[in-house]
């Protein structure tokens, strides 16, 4: 079964400690931390992109903070943190997105650039294999996973890695 966008069960959210993953990266967590922040969503659960057959999942932890902003105050950056869970291990990806020219078919068009990944490989998976899995998941996650399926349908993603 390929990747699909889903809401995370309460059991899986606890098992994989998704509250703390989100709190570690998301810029808004300075204001409202998980699990309380889930109340701001229409569906009060975490969301992810999951391949249940292989036991893989992708979790968007949100935008990182830019401490050196023009305003002098911490602001969200254009860097997003994603956690890809493969073979029982979390791989941290920091990606930057850049807008591209939109068209009639895809009014949302952007590409992701890889800023960093850690670790860069697993004992039985190369860096290239991990990047291929990441691309598979991001092509399903699109704009905002299950939280915005309408926008996802209008989104074209490309990769610079």
PDB file of C-alpha atoms in Angstrom, residues 2-123:
ATOM      1  CA  UNK A   2       1.437   3.422  -0.902  1.00  0.00           C
ATOM      2  CA  UNK A   3       1.553   6.507   1.296  1.00  0.00           C
ATOM      3  CA  UNK A   4      -1.780   8.039   2.310  1.00  0.00           C
ATOM      4  CA  UNK A   5      -2.663  11.138   4.318  1.00  0.00           C
ATOM      5  CA  UNK A   6      -4.353  10.261   7.607  1.00  0.00           C
ATOM      6  CA  UNK A   7      -5.093  11.520  11.063  1.00  0.00           C
ATOM      7  CA  UNK A   8      -2.930   9.843  13.681  1.00  0.00           C
ATOM      8  CA  UNK A   9      -4.574   7.655  16.295  1.00  0.00           C
ATOM      9  CA  UNK A  10      -4.080   8.708  19.904  1.00  0.00           C
ATOM     10  CA  UNK A  11      -2.138   5.477  20.483  1.00  0.00           C
ATOM     11  CA  UNK A  12       0.303   6.167  17.626  1.00  0.00           C
ATOM     12  CA  UNK A  13       0.703   9.803  18.673  1.00  0.00           C
ATOM     13  CA  UNK A  14       1.821   8.587  22.112  1.00  0.00           C
ATOM     14  CA  UNK A  15       3.903   5.703  20.765  1.00  0.00           C
ATOM     15  CA  UNK A  16       5.942   7.987  18.492  1.00  0.00           C
ATOM     16  CA  UNK A  17       5.880  10.995  20.874  1.00  0.00           C
ATOM     17  CA  UNK A  18       4.487  13.308  18.185  1.00  0.00           C
ATOM     18  CA  UNK A  19       3.618  16.069  20.657  1.00  0.00           C
ATOM     19  CA  UNK A  20       7.265  16.487  21.606  1.00  0.00           C
ATOM     20  CA  UNK A  21       8.453  16.217  17.990  1.00  0.00           C
ATOM     21  CA  UNK A  22       6.136  19.042  16.991  1.00  0.00           C
ATOM     22  CA  UNK A  23       7.053  21.138  20.036  1.00  0.00           C
ATOM     23  CA  UNK A  24      10.755  20.728  19.278  1.00  0.00           C
ATOM     24  CA  UNK A  25      10.532  22.342  15.829  1.00  0.00           C
ATOM     25  CA  UNK A  26       7.379  24.359  15.253  1.00  0.00           C
ATOM     26  CA  UNK A  27       7.807  28.129  15.652  1.00  0.00           C
ATOM     27  CA  UNK A  28       4.326  28.584  17.080  1.00  0.00           C
ATOM     28  CA  UNK A  29       5.094  26.196  19.922  1.00  0.00           C
ATOM     29  CA  UNK A  30       6.492  29.187  21.805  1.00  0.00           C
ATOM     30  CA  UNK A  31       2.903  30.374  22.110  1.00  0.00           C
ATOM     31  CA  UNK A  32       0.893  27.166  22.359  1.00  0.00           C
ATOM     32  CA  UNK A  33       2.391  23.727  22.810  1.00  0.00           C
ATOM     33  CA  UNK A  34       1.056  20.327  21.879  1.00  0.00           C
ATOM     34  CA  UNK A  35      -1.274  18.759  22.775  1.00  0.00           C
ATOM     35  CA  UNK A  36      -3.164  22.001  23.523  1.00  0.00           C
ATOM     36  CA  UNK A  37      -2.369  23.330  20.033  1.00  0.00           C
ATOM     37  CA  UNK A  38      -4.444  20.520  18.505  1.00  0.00           C
ATOM     38  CA  UNK A  39      -7.568  22.405  19.590  1.00  0.00           C
ATOM     39  CA  UNK A  40      -6.822  25.009  16.891  1.00  0.00           C
ATOM     40  CA  UNK A  41      -7.469  22.413  14.168  1.00  0.00           C
ATOM     41  CA  UNK A  42     -10.895  21.339  12.961  1.00  0.00           C
ATOM     42  CA  UNK A  43      -9.903  17.741  13.714  1.00  0.00           C
ATOM     43  CA  UNK A  44      -8.111  17.617  17.069  1.00  0.00           C
ATOM     44  CA  UNK A  45      -5.559  14.969  16.099  1.00  0.00           C
ATOM     45  CA  UNK A  46      -2.082  14.959  14.613  1.00  0.00           C
ATOM     46  CA  UNK A  47      -1.878  14.328  10.875  1.00  0.00           C
ATOM     47  CA  UNK A  48       0.737  12.407   8.926  1.00  0.00           C
ATOM     48  CA  UNK A  49       1.431  10.683   5.660  1.00  0.00           C
ATOM     49  CA  UNK A  50       1.759   6.953   6.305  1.00  0.00           C
ATOM     50  CA  UNK A  51       2.614   3.769   4.431  1.00  0.00           C
ATOM     51  CA  UNK A  52       1.233   1.174   6.831  1.00  0.00           C
ATOM     52  CA  UNK A  53       2.440  -1.787   4.794  1.00  0.00           C
ATOM     53  CA  UNK A  54       6.090  -0.769   5.097  1.00  0.00           C
ATOM     54  CA  UNK A  55       5.699   0.872   8.520  1.00  0.00           C
ATOM     55  CA  UNK A  56       6.887   4.276   7.235  1.00  0.00           C
ATOM     56  CA  UNK A  57       5.460   7.671   8.086  1.00  0.00           C
ATOM     57  CA  UNK A  58       6.174  11.328   7.396  1.00  0.00           C
ATOM     58  CA  UNK A  59       5.336  13.961  10.000  1.00  0.00           C
ATOM     59  CA  UNK A  60       5.507  17.693   9.312  1.00  0.00           C
ATOM     60  CA  UNK A  61       6.834  19.456  12.412  1.00  0.00           C
ATOM     61  CA  UNK A  62       6.262  22.915  10.960  1.00  0.00           C
ATOM     62  CA  UNK A  63       8.496  25.870  10.252  1.00  0.00           C
ATOM     63  CA  UNK A  64      11.692  26.573  12.130  1.00  0.00           C
ATOM     64  CA  UNK A  65      12.303  29.840  13.916  1.00  0.00           C
ATOM     65  CA  UNK A  66      14.494  32.529  12.390  1.00  0.00           C
ATOM     66  CA  UNK A  67      16.167  34.188  15.368  1.00  0.00           C
ATOM     67  CA  UNK A  68      17.867  36.784  13.138  1.00  0.00           C
ATOM     68  CA  UNK A  69      14.824  38.293  11.454  1.00  0.00           C
ATOM     69  CA  UNK A  70      14.592  41.814  10.064  1.00  0.00           C
ATOM     70  CA  UNK A  71      12.231  42.819  12.857  1.00  0.00           C
ATOM     71  CA  UNK A  72      14.688  41.713  15.520  1.00  0.00           C
ATOM     72  CA  UNK A  73      12.129  39.274  16.915  1.00  0.00           C
ATOM     73  CA  UNK A  74      12.001  35.526  16.276  1.00  0.00           C
ATOM     74  CA  UNK A  75       9.847  34.779  13.229  1.00  0.00           C
ATOM     75  CA  UNK A  76       9.000  31.699  11.212  1.00  0.00           C
ATOM     76  CA  UNK A  77      11.615  30.932   8.579  1.00  0.00           C
ATOM     77  CA  UNK A  78      11.160  29.353   5.162  1.00  0.00           C
ATOM     78  CA  UNK A  79      12.655  26.118   6.550  1.00  0.00           C
ATOM     79  CA  UNK A  80      10.372  23.253   7.520  1.00  0.00           C
ATOM     80  CA  UNK A  81      11.196  20.221   9.630  1.00  0.00           C
ATOM     81  CA  UNK A  82       9.915  16.826   8.547  1.00  0.00           C
ATOM     82  CA  UNK A  83      10.462  13.529  10.326  1.00  0.00           C
ATOM     83  CA  UNK A  84      10.528  10.431   8.127  1.00  0.00           C
ATOM     84  CA  UNK A  85      10.182   7.240  10.145  1.00  0.00           C
ATOM     85  CA  UNK A  86      11.792   4.293   8.347  1.00  0.00           C
ATOM     86  CA  UNK A  87      12.742   0.880   9.732  1.00  0.00           C
ATOM     87  CA  UNK A  88      12.084   2.001  13.303  1.00  0.00           C
ATOM     88  CA  UNK A  89      14.276   5.100  13.086  1.00  0.00           C
ATOM     89  CA  UNK A  90      13.452   8.808  12.698  1.00  0.00           C
ATOM     90  CA  UNK A  91      15.295  10.729  10.006  1.00  0.00           C
ATOM     91  CA  UNK A  92      15.149  14.513  10.378  1.00  0.00           C
ATOM     92  CA  UNK A  93      14.847  16.482   7.150  1.00  0.00           C
ATOM     93  CA  UNK A  94      15.070  20.254   7.014  1.00  0.00           C
ATOM     94  CA  UNK A  95      13.640  21.514   3.721  1.00  0.00           C
ATOM     95  CA  UNK A  96      13.176  24.930   2.192  1.00  0.00           C
ATOM     96  CA  UNK A  97      10.333  25.543  -0.236  1.00  0.00           C
ATOM     97  CA  UNK A  98      10.391  28.013  -3.098  1.00  0.00           C
ATOM     98  CA  UNK A  99       7.418  29.077  -5.176  1.00  0.00           C
ATOM     99  CA  UNK A 100       7.357  28.474  -8.912  1.00  0.00           C
ATOM    100  CA  UNK A 101       5.117  29.896 -11.616  1.00  0.00           C
ATOM    101  CA  UNK A 102       1.568  28.675 -11.183  1.00  0.00           C
ATOM    102  CA  UNK A 103      -0.638  27.563 -14.062  1.00  0.00           C
ATOM    103  CA  UNK A 104      -4.314  26.808 -14.718  1.00  0.00           C
ATOM    104  CA  UNK A 105      -3.966  23.143 -13.742  1.00  0.00           C
ATOM    105  CA  UNK A 106      -1.781  23.686 -10.655  1.00  0.00           C
ATOM    106  CA  UNK A 107      -2.360  27.049  -8.981  1.00  0.00           C
ATOM    107  CA  UNK A 108       0.039  25.985  -6.200  1.00  0.00           C
ATOM    108  CA  UNK A 109       3.465  25.122  -7.596  1.00  0.00           C
ATOM    109  CA  UNK A 110       6.669  24.965  -5.584  1.00  0.00           C
ATOM    110  CA  UNK A 111       9.820  22.977  -5.096  1.00  0.00           C
ATOM    111  CA  UNK A 112      11.604  21.662  -2.052  1.00  0.00           C
ATOM    112  CA  UNK A 113      15.322  22.058  -1.531  1.00  0.00           C
ATOM    113  CA  UNK A 114      17.164  19.855   0.955  1.00  0.00           C
ATOM    114  CA  UNK A 115      18.931  21.852   3.670  1.00  0.00           C
ATOM    115  CA  UNK A 116      19.952  18.923   5.890  1.00  0.00           C
ATOM    116  CA  UNK A 117      19.169  15.362   6.855  1.00  0.00           C
ATOM    117  CA  UNK A 118      20.243  13.373   9.889  1.00  0.00           C
ATOM    118  CA  UNK A 119      21.196  10.622   9.826  1.00  0.00           C
ATOM    119  CA  UNK A 120      22.197  10.581   6.166  1.00  0.00           C
ATOM    120  CA  UNK A 121      21.754   6.820   5.778  1.00  0.00           C
ATOM    121  CA  UNK A 122      20.662   3.706   7.644  1.00  0.00           C
ATOM    122  CA  UNK A 123      22.479   0.365   7.836  1.00  0.00           C
TER     123      UNK A 123
END
